[in-house]
Coordinates of C-alpha atoms and ligand atoms in Angstrom, one line a residue:
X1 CA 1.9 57.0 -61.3
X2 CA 3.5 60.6 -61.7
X3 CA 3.3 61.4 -58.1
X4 CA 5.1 57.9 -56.6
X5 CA 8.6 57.7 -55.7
X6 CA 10.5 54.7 -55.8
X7 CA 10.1 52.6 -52.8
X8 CA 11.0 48.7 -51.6
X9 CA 8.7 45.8 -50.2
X10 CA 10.5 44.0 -47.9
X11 CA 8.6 40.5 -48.2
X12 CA 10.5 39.3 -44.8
X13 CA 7.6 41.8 -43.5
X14 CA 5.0 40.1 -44.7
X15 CA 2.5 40.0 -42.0
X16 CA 3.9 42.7 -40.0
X17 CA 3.7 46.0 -42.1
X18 CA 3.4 44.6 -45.6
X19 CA 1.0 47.4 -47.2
X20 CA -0.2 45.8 -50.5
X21 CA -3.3 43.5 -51.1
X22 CA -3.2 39.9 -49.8
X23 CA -5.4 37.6 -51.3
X24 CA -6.6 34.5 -49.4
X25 CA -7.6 31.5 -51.4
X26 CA -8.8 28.5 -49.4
X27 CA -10.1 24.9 -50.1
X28 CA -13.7 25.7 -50.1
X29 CA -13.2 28.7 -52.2
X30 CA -11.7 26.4 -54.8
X31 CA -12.6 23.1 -54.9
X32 CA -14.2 22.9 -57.9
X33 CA -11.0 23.1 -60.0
X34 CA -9.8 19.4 -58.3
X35 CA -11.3 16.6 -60.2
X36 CA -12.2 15.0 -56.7
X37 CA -13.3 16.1 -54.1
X38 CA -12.2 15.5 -50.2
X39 CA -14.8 15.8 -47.3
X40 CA -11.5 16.0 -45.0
X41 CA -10.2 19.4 -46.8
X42 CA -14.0 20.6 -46.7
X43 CA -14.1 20.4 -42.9
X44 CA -11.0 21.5 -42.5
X45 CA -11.1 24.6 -45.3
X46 CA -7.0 24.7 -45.3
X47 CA -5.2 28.1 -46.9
X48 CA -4.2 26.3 -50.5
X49 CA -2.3 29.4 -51.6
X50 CA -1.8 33.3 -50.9
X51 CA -0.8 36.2 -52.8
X52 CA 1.1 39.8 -51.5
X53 CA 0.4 42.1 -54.6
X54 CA 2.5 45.1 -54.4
X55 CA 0.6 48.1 -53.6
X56 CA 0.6 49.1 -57.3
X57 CA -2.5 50.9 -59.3
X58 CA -3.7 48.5 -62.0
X59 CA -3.2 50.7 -64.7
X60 CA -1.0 50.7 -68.1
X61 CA 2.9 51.6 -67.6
X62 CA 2.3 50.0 -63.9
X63 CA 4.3 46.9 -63.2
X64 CA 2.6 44.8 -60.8
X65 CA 4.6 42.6 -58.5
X66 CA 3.9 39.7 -56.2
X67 CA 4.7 37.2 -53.8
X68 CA 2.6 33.6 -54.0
X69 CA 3.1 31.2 -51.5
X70 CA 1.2 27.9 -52.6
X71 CA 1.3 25.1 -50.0
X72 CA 1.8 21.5 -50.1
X73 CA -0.5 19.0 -50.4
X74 CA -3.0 16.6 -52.9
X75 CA -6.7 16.4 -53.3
X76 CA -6.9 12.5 -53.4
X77 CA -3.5 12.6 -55.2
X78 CA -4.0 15.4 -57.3
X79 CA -1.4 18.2 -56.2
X80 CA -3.0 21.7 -55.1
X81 CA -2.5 24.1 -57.1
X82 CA -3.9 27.8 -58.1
X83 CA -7.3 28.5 -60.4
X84 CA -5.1 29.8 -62.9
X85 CA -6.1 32.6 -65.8
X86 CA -5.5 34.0 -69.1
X87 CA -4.9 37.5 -69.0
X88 CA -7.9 40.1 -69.6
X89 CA -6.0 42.2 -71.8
X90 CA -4.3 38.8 -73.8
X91 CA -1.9 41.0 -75.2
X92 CA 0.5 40.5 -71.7
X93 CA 3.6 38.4 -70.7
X94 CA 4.5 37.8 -66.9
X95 CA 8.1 36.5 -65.5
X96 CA 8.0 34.4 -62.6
X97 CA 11.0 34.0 -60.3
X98 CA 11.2 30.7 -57.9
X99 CA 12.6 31.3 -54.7
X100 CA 11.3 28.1 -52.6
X101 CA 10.3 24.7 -53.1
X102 CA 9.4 23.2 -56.7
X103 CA 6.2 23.1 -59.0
X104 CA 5.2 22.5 -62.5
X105 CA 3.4 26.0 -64.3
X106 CA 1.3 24.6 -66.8
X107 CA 0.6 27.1 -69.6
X108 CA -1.6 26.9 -72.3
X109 CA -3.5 28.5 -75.4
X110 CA -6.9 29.1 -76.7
X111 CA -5.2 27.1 -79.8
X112 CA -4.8 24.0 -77.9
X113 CA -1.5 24.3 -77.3
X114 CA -0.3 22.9 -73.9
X115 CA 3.3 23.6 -72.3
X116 CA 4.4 22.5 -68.5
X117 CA 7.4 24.3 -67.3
X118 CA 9.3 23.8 -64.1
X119 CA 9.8 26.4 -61.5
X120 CA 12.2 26.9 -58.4
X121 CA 14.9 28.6 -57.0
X122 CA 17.1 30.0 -59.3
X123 CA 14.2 29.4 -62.2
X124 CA 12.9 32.4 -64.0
X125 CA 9.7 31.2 -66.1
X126 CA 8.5 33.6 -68.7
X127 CA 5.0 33.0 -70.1
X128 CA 4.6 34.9 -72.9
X129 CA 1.4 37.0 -73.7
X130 CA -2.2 35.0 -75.1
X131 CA -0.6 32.1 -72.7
X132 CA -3.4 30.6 -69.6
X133 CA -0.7 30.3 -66.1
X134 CA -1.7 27.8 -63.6
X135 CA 1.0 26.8 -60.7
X136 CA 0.9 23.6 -59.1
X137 CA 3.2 22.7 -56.3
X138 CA 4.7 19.3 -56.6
X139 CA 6.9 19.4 -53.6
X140 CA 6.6 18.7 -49.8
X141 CA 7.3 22.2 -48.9
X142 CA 5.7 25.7 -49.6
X143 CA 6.5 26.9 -53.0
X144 CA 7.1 30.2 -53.2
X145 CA 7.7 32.5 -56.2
X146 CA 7.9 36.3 -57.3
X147 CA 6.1 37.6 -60.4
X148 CA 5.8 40.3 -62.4
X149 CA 3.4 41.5 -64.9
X150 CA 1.6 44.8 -66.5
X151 CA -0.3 46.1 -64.0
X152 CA -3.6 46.7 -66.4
X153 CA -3.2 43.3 -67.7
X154 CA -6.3 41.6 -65.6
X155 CA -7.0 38.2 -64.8
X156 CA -9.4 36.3 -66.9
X157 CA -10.7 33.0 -65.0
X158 CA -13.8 32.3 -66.9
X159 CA -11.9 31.0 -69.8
X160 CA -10.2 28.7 -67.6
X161 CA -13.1 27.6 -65.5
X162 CA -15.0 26.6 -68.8
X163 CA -12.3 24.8 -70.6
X164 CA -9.9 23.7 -67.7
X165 CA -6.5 22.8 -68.7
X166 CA -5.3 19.9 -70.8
X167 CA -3.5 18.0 -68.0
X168 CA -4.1 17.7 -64.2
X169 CA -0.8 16.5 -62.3
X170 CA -1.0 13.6 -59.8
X171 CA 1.5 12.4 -57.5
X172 CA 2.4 8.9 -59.0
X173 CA 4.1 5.9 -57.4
X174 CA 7.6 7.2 -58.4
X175 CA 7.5 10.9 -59.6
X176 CA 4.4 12.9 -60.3
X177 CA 1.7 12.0 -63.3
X178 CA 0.1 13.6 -66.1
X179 CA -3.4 13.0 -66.3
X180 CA -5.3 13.8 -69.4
X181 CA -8.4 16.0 -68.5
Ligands
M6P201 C1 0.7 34.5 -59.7 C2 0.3 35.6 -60.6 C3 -0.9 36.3 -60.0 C4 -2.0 35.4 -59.6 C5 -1.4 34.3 -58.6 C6 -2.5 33.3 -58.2 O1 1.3 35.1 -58.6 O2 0.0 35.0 -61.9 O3 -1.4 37.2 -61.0 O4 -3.1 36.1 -59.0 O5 -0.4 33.7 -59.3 O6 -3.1 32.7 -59.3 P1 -4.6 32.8 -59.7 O7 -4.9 34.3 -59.8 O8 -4.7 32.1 -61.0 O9 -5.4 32.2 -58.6
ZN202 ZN1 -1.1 36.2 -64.9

């Protein structure tokens, strides 16, 4: 707003002083996105991903910013991966920078339309506004990427939880798989 100066995150804090919101998302909180389900990951609740939102007010003219770190690993073959969203206010693009590891963004409309781009380092992904964002990580590693969108945009998740998203990516014998929904 009027009264901030500019400042810097350093994301290397993370943990330590990092001032912004971090949200939490762990197996139990999501399992209903997976098509399976795995009694192993339900005892064991692991963190599937986490987000460090900048401490930014979620109002027009804002830019919000954020670091996601989405871990490795399958539900029964089927590679975790976030609950995804279309934006509240459709109206909204958001730019995604990879910095670590690789995954698939799969990015679709309320058309039908259905797009799978590939993020990493040295990847900038740019989905453009009225376009549903879900990240899966299709590596062994943590995949980690900065993003950036209008800080009043809002995140719509029912759409997404009603009507899922065209494909669900497995990992196959030799690469990964796209499974119809
Ligand atoms: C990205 C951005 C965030 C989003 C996060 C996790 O970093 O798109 O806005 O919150 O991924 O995804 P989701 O909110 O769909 O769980
Ligand atoms: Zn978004």
């Amino acid at each position: 707003g009027k009264d901030m100066k500019p400042f810097v995150v350093n994301f290397s804090d993370i943990g330590i002083d990092f001032k912004g919101n971090h949200i939490v998302r762990k197996y139990n909180d999501i399992k209903h996105i997976f098509k399976t389900t795995d009694p192993t990951l339900e005892r064991e609740n692991p963190v599937i991903y986490e987000v460090f939102e900048g401490p930014i007010q979620e109002k027009e003219g804002e830019l919000m910013f954020l670091i996601t770190i989405l871990y490795p690993g399958t539900v029964n073959g089927e590679f975790f991966m976030t609950k995804g969203h279309y934006h509240t206010v459709e109206n909204t693009a958001e730019v995604y920078l990879g910095l670590r590891g690789k995954g698939l963004i799969l990015c679709q409309t309320k058309k039908g339309e259905f797009e799978a781009v590939e993020i990493g380092p040295n990847k900038v992904v740019y989905i453009p506004p009225f376009w549903a964002h879900r990240t899966v990580n299709i590596s062994d590693e943590p995949l980690i990427f900065f993003a950036v969108y209008p800080a009043h945009a809002g995140h719509d998740y029912e759409t997404v939880e009603k009507e899922g998203f065209k494909k669900r990516i497995f990992r196959g014998d030799n690469g990964i798989l796209f499974v119809e929904q």
